[in-house]
């Protein structure tokens, strides 16, 4: 890679294959990074310079009409998820899905995704698109990636997320998607959320899971089968400033999380044209292993004991999945999952 002024720049003479994966990454950043997706509407305003007020009114009306959709199963469009550019994007890391068992299409599923990483890059490419070929792997299954309701309050971003099949991660939304009318639905929940992102350092495997039981309760309530998913490499694609518990940075981050509900990891990554600074993830492999479904019996009013029992079983199965596949994906034999 060319050096100039002490900075490592991208190589404009790289192969066509590599350029395609770069384009895939740029497209993803434009579509899903908040600033990028807002910029997408600028051409519309330039095209209709005297009608912007009308455009805004129309948009507000549309959002009002559509306000319940994120918690009513969304409207993911297969042709968008099949876009070739999603496959290019998967090739950037590259990101791959590894299937270990069938998911029969006569049932519904909750896929519990770990770890959260900085922004769950693998979650998006594997489950909000056919980037890694999930459509052929699990025929008859519709995947819906779940995300915070807040994301559906940002103009344009909400439509883009919906088009890729994302839905709200609230209880109401989960229970609707996995309701008795639906079959072959697989919702993907990133269990560790914002808290876990503060532990997303390369090479580390720390999960916020011990007290996260809402997903188990939802599985019991809806009778959806629970599927453990572990994404090796999700924590590797961004570097994060050291923030061990007790450090000043961590205390500040915890305070912010408590007061505003958001995590602000201090991220170091690459840019569009150079490798020193920016917001794009590094080209490092992501290998997402999808475990076998755990049988769940629909239970109207699950008791605390039933929830704890299934949670224990879930943690056991997730740990087994991690142990069975870790060495294949570059994790040392001594490394164990840390749960907190
Ligand atoms: C889904 O992705 C896989 C792997 O990238 C590809 O082979 C397949 O053709 C894609 N399916 C569709 C329907 O586009």
Coordinates of C-alpha atoms and ligand atoms in Angstrom, one line a residue:
X1 CA 0.0 0.0 0.0
X2 CA 1.4 3.4 -1.0
X3 CA 2.8 5.7 1.7
X4 CA 2.8 9.4 1.3
X5 CA 3.3 12.1 4.0
X6 CA 3.5 9.3 6.6
X7 CA 0.0 8.1 5.7
X8 CA -1.0 4.8 4.2
X9 CA -3.3 5.4 1.3
X10 CA -5.6 3.0 -0.5
X11 CA -4.1 1.4 -3.6
X12 CA -5.8 2.6 -6.8
X13 CA -4.2 -0.2 -8.8
X14 CA -5.8 -3.0 -6.7
X15 CA -7.6 -5.8 -8.5
X16 CA -11.2 -5.3 -9.8
X17 CA -12.4 -7.9 -7.2
X18 CA -11.0 -5.9 -4.4
X19 CA -12.4 -2.7 -5.8
X20 CA -15.8 -4.2 -5.9
X21 CA -15.6 -5.2 -2.2
X22 CA -14.5 -1.6 -1.4
X23 CA -17.5 -0.3 -3.4
X24 CA -19.7 -2.6 -1.4
X25 CA -18.4 -1.1 1.8
X26 CA -18.9 2.4 0.6
X27 CA -22.4 1.6 -0.4
X28 CA -23.1 0.1 3.0
X29 CA -21.7 3.2 4.8
X30 CA -23.8 5.5 2.6
X31 CA -27.0 3.5 3.2
X32 CA -26.7 2.8 6.9
X33 CA -24.4 5.4 8.6
X34 CA -26.7 8.2 9.8
X35 CA -25.0 11.0 7.9
X36 CA -24.7 8.9 4.8
X37 CA -28.3 8.0 4.5
X38 CA -29.4 11.6 5.1
X39 CA -27.2 12.7 2.2
X40 CA -29.1 10.4 -0.1
X41 CA -32.0 12.8 -0.2
X42 CA -30.0 15.8 -1.2
X43 CA -30.3 15.0 -5.0
X44 CA -34.1 15.0 -4.6
X45 CA -34.1 18.5 -3.2
X46 CA -31.7 19.6 -6.0
X47 CA -34.0 18.1 -8.6
X48 CA -37.1 19.8 -7.2
X49 CA -35.6 23.1 -5.8
X50 CA -39.0 24.9 -5.5
X51 CA -40.9 22.0 -4.0
X52 CA -39.0 21.2 -0.9
X53 CA -41.8 22.2 1.4
X54 CA -44.1 19.9 -0.5
X55 CA -41.6 17.1 -0.3
X56 CA -41.2 17.5 3.4
X57 CA -45.0 17.5 3.9
X58 CA -45.4 14.4 1.8
X59 CA -42.7 12.7 3.8
X60 CA -44.3 13.6 7.1
X61 CA -47.6 12.3 5.9
X62 CA -45.9 9.0 4.8
X63 CA -44.2 8.5 8.1
X64 CA -47.4 9.2 10.0
X65 CA -49.3 6.6 7.9
X66 CA -46.4 4.2 8.3
X67 CA -45.7 4.8 12.0
X68 CA -46.6 1.3 13.2
X69 CA -44.8 -0.7 10.6
X70 CA -41.5 -1.1 12.5
X71 CA -43.3 -3.0 15.2
X72 CA -45.7 -4.8 12.7
X73 CA -43.2 -7.0 11.0
X74 CA -41.7 -4.3 8.7
X75 CA -41.6 -4.6 4.9
X76 CA -38.3 -6.0 3.9
X77 CA -37.9 -6.4 0.1
X78 CA -36.2 -9.5 -1.1
X79 CA -34.9 -7.8 -4.3
X80 CA -33.0 -5.3 -2.2
X81 CA -31.6 -7.9 0.1
X82 CA -30.4 -9.8 -3.0
X83 CA -28.5 -6.9 -4.5
X84 CA -25.2 -8.0 -5.8
X85 CA -23.6 -5.1 -4.0
X86 CA -24.4 -6.8 -0.7
X87 CA -22.3 -9.7 -1.7
X88 CA -19.5 -7.4 -2.6
X89 CA -19.8 -5.9 0.8
X90 CA -19.7 -9.3 2.5
X91 CA -16.5 -9.9 0.4
X92 CA -14.9 -6.9 2.0
X93 CA -14.1 -8.6 5.4
X94 CA -14.9 -11.3 4.1
X95 CA -18.0 -12.2 6.1
X96 CA -19.3 -15.8 6.0
X97 CA -22.2 -17.8 7.5
X98 CA -21.6 -21.3 8.8
X99 CA -24.7 -23.5 9.1
X100 CA -24.7 -26.3 11.7
X101 CA -28.3 -27.5 11.5
X102 CA -31.5 -27.1 9.6
X103 CA -34.2 -24.5 10.6
X104 CA -37.4 -26.2 9.4
X105 CA -39.8 -23.7 7.8
X106 CA -42.8 -24.7 9.8
X107 CA -41.5 -23.0 13.0
X108 CA -40.5 -19.6 14.1
X109 CA -37.1 -18.7 15.6
X110 CA -35.3 -16.2 17.8
X111 CA -31.6 -16.1 16.7
X112 CA -29.6 -14.7 19.6
X113 CA -26.6 -12.9 18.1
X114 CA -23.3 -12.4 20.0
X115 CA -21.2 -10.4 20.3
X116 CA -22.6 -7.0 19.6
X117 CA -19.2 -5.6 18.4
X118 CA -19.1 -1.9 17.8
X119 CA -22.1 -1.8 15.4
X120 CA -22.8 -5.5 14.5
X121 CA -21.4 -5.4 11.0
X122 CA -21.8 -9.2 10.7
X123 CA -25.4 -9.0 11.9
X124 CA -26.3 -6.7 9.1
X125 CA -24.5 -8.3 6.2
X126 CA -25.6 -11.8 7.2
X127 CA -29.2 -11.3 8.2
X128 CA -30.4 -8.0 6.7
X129 CA -29.1 -9.0 3.3
X130 CA -28.2 -12.0 1.3
X131 CA -24.6 -10.9 1.3
X132 CA -23.4 -14.3 2.6
X133 CA -26.0 -16.4 0.9
X134 CA -28.4 -17.0 3.9
X135 CA -31.4 -17.2 1.5
X136 CA -30.2 -20.4 -0.1
X137 CA -28.9 -21.9 3.1
X138 CA -32.3 -21.7 4.9
X139 CA -35.0 -22.0 2.3
X140 CA -38.4 -20.7 3.4
X141 CA -37.1 -18.7 6.3
X142 CA -37.5 -14.9 6.5
X143 CA -34.9 -13.1 8.6
X144 CA -35.6 -9.9 10.4
X145 CA -32.8 -8.1 12.1
X146 CA -34.1 -6.3 15.2
X147 CA -32.8 -2.8 16.2
X148 CA -33.7 -0.1 18.7
X149 CA -36.9 1.8 18.0
X150 CA -34.9 5.0 18.1
X151 CA -33.4 4.1 14.7
X152 CA -36.9 4.3 13.2
X153 CA -37.3 7.9 14.3
X154 CA -34.5 9.2 12.1
X155 CA -35.8 10.3 8.7
X156 CA -34.8 8.2 5.6
X157 CA -32.8 5.9 7.9
X158 CA -36.1 4.4 8.9
X159 CA -37.1 3.6 5.4
X160 CA -33.7 2.1 4.6
X161 CA -33.7 -0.1 7.6
X162 CA -37.2 -1.3 6.8
X163 CA -36.4 -2.1 3.2
X164 CA -33.6 -4.4 4.5
X165 CA -36.1 -6.2 6.7
X166 CA -35.2 -4.6 10.0
X167 CA -37.8 -4.3 12.7
X168 CA -38.2 -2.8 16.1
X169 CA -36.7 -4.9 19.0
X170 CA -39.6 -4.0 21.4
X171 CA -41.7 -6.8 23.0
X172 CA -44.7 -5.8 21.0
X173 CA -42.8 -6.0 17.8
X174 CA -41.2 -9.4 18.6
X175 CA -44.6 -10.9 19.6
X176 CA -46.2 -9.6 16.5
X177 CA -43.4 -11.0 14.2
X178 CA -43.5 -14.4 15.9
X179 CA -47.3 -14.5 16.3
X180 CA -49.4 -17.5 15.5
X181 CA -50.1 -16.3 11.9
X182 CA -46.5 -16.4 10.9
X183 CA -44.3 -19.4 10.1
X184 CA -40.7 -19.5 9.0
X185 CA -39.9 -16.2 10.7
X186 CA -36.5 -15.8 12.2
X187 CA -35.9 -12.6 14.2
X188 CA -32.3 -11.8 15.0
X189 CA -31.7 -10.1 18.4
X190 CA -28.3 -8.7 19.3
X191 CA -28.5 -9.6 23.0
X192 CA -25.6 -7.7 24.5
X193 CA -26.6 -4.3 23.1
X194 CA -24.9 -1.1 23.9
X195 CA -23.4 -2.4 27.2
X196 CA -21.5 -5.1 25.3
X197 CA -20.1 -2.7 22.7
X198 CA -17.9 -1.2 25.4
X199 CA -16.2 -4.6 25.6
X200 CA -15.8 -5.0 21.9
X201 CA -12.0 -5.2 21.7
X202 CA -10.2 -7.3 19.0
X203 CA -9.5 -10.8 20.2
X204 CA -11.8 -10.5 23.2
X205 CA -14.9 -12.6 23.8
X206 CA -16.9 -10.9 26.6
X207 CA -20.7 -11.1 26.6
X208 CA -23.3 -9.2 28.6
X209 CA -25.6 -12.2 29.0
X210 CA -26.1 -13.3 32.6
X211 CA -28.9 -10.8 33.4
X212 CA -30.3 -10.6 29.9
X213 CA -33.4 -12.9 30.0
X214 CA -36.0 -11.0 28.1
X215 CA -35.3 -12.9 24.9
X216 CA -35.8 -16.2 26.7
X217 CA -39.1 -15.0 28.0
X218 CA -40.2 -14.0 24.5
X219 CA -39.2 -17.4 23.2
X220 CA -41.4 -19.1 25.9
X221 CA -44.3 -16.7 25.3
X222 CA -44.3 -17.1 21.5
X223 CA -43.1 -20.7 21.3
X224 CA -40.2 -19.7 19.0
X225 CA -37.2 -22.0 19.0
X226 CA -34.0 -20.4 20.4
X227 CA -31.0 -20.4 18.2
X228 CA -27.5 -19.4 19.5
X229 CA -25.4 -17.5 17.0
X230 CA -21.7 -16.6 17.6
X231 CA -19.9 -14.3 15.2
X232 CA -16.1 -14.8 15.3
X233 CA -14.4 -11.7 14.2
X234 CA -17.2 -9.3 15.0
X235 CA -15.1 -7.7 17.7
X236 CA -12.0 -7.5 15.4
X237 CA -13.2 -5.2 12.7
X238 CA -12.8 -2.0 14.8
X239 CA -10.2 -1.0 17.3
X240 CA -11.4 0.6 20.5
X241 CA -9.5 2.8 23.0
X242 CA -8.6 0.9 26.1
X243 CA -11.4 1.3 28.7
X244 CA -10.9 -1.3 31.4
X245 CA -13.5 -1.2 34.2
X246 CA -12.6 1.5 36.7
X247 CA -10.7 3.6 34.1
X248 CA -11.7 7.3 33.7
X249 CA -13.0 6.7 30.2
X250 CA -15.1 3.7 31.3
X251 CA -16.6 5.6 34.1
X252 CA -17.6 8.4 31.8
X253 CA -19.0 5.9 29.3
X254 CA -21.0 4.2 32.0
X255 CA -22.4 7.5 33.2
X256 CA -23.5 8.4 29.6
X257 CA -25.1 5.0 29.2
X258 CA -27.0 5.4 32.4
X259 CA -28.3 8.9 31.6
X260 CA -28.9 8.6 27.9
X261 CA -29.0 4.9 27.2
X262 CA -26.3 5.1 24.6
X263 CA -22.7 3.7 24.5
X264 CA -19.9 5.7 23.0
X265 CA -17.0 3.5 22.4
X266 CA -13.9 5.5 21.2
X267 CA -13.4 3.8 17.9
X268 CA -10.3 3.7 15.7
X269 CA -10.8 2.5 12.2
X270 CA -9.9 3.5 8.6
X271 CA -11.2 6.0 6.2
X272 CA -12.4 6.0 2.6
X273 CA -9.0 6.9 1.1
X274 CA -6.4 6.1 3.8
X275 CA -5.9 3.6 6.6
X276 CA -5.0 5.9 9.5
X277 CA -8.3 7.4 10.7
X278 CA -12.0 7.2 9.9
X279 CA -15.2 5.2 10.4
X280 CA -14.9 2.3 8.1
X281 CA -14.2 -1.1 9.6
X282 CA -10.9 -3.0 8.8
X283 CA -10.8 -5.8 6.3
X284 CA -10.8 -8.7 8.9
X285 CA -12.8 -11.9 8.5
X286 CA -16.1 -12.3 10.2
X287 CA -17.3 -15.9 10.6
X288 CA -20.9 -16.3 11.9
X289 CA -21.8 -19.7 13.2
X290 CA -25.5 -20.5 13.5
X291 CA -26.2 -23.2 16.0
X292 CA -28.9 -25.8 16.2
X293 CA -32.4 -24.7 17.5
X294 CA -33.2 -25.3 21.1
X295 CA -36.7 -26.7 21.4
X296 CA -39.0 -24.3 23.3
X297 CA -42.6 -25.1 24.4
X298 CA -45.0 -22.3 24.1
X299 CA -45.9 -21.2 27.6
X300 CA -48.6 -18.7 28.3
X301 CA -47.3 -17.2 31.6
X302 CA -43.7 -18.3 32.0
X303 CA -42.6 -18.4 35.6
X304 CA -39.2 -17.2 36.8
X305 CA -38.1 -20.8 37.2
X306 CA -39.0 -21.7 33.6
X307 CA -37.2 -18.6 32.3
X308 CA -34.1 -19.3 34.4
X309 CA -34.1 -23.0 33.3
X310 CA -34.2 -22.1 29.6
X311 CA -31.7 -19.3 30.1
X312 CA -29.3 -21.8 31.7
X313 CA -29.8 -24.3 28.8
X314 CA -29.2 -21.5 26.3
X315 CA -26.0 -20.4 27.9
X316 CA -24.8 -24.0 27.9
X317 CA -25.6 -24.4 24.2
X318 CA -24.0 -21.1 23.3
X319 CA -20.8 -22.0 25.2
X320 CA -20.7 -25.4 23.5
X321 CA -21.0 -23.7 20.1
X322 CA -18.2 -21.3 20.9
X323 CA -15.9 -24.1 22.1
X324 CA -16.7 -26.4 19.2
X325 CA -15.8 -23.8 16.5
X326 CA -13.4 -21.4 18.1
X327 CA -10.1 -22.9 17.0
X328 CA -11.3 -23.1 13.4
X329 CA -11.6 -19.3 13.5
X330 CA -8.3 -18.4 15.1
X331 CA -9.3 -18.4 18.7
X332 CA -6.7 -20.1 21.0
X333 CA -7.6 -23.3 22.9
X334 CA -7.2 -21.5 26.2
X335 CA -9.6 -18.6 25.4
X336 CA -12.9 -19.0 27.1
X337 CA -16.1 -17.0 26.8
X338 CA -16.4 -14.4 29.6
X339 CA -20.0 -13.8 30.7
X340 CA -21.2 -10.9 32.7
Ligands
LIG1 C1 -27.5 -15.2 -2.2 O1 -26.1 -15.2 -2.0 C2 -25.4 -16.3 -2.5 C3 -24.0 -16.2 -2.0 O2 -23.4 -15.0 -2.1 C4 -25.6 -16.4 -4.0 O3 -24.9 -17.5 -4.5 C5 -27.0 -16.5 -4.3 O4 -27.2 -16.5 -5.7 C6 -27.8 -15.3 -3.7 N1 -29.2 -15.6 -3.9 C7 -30.0 -14.7 -4.5 C8 -31.4 -15.2 -4.6 O5 -29.7 -13.7 -5.0

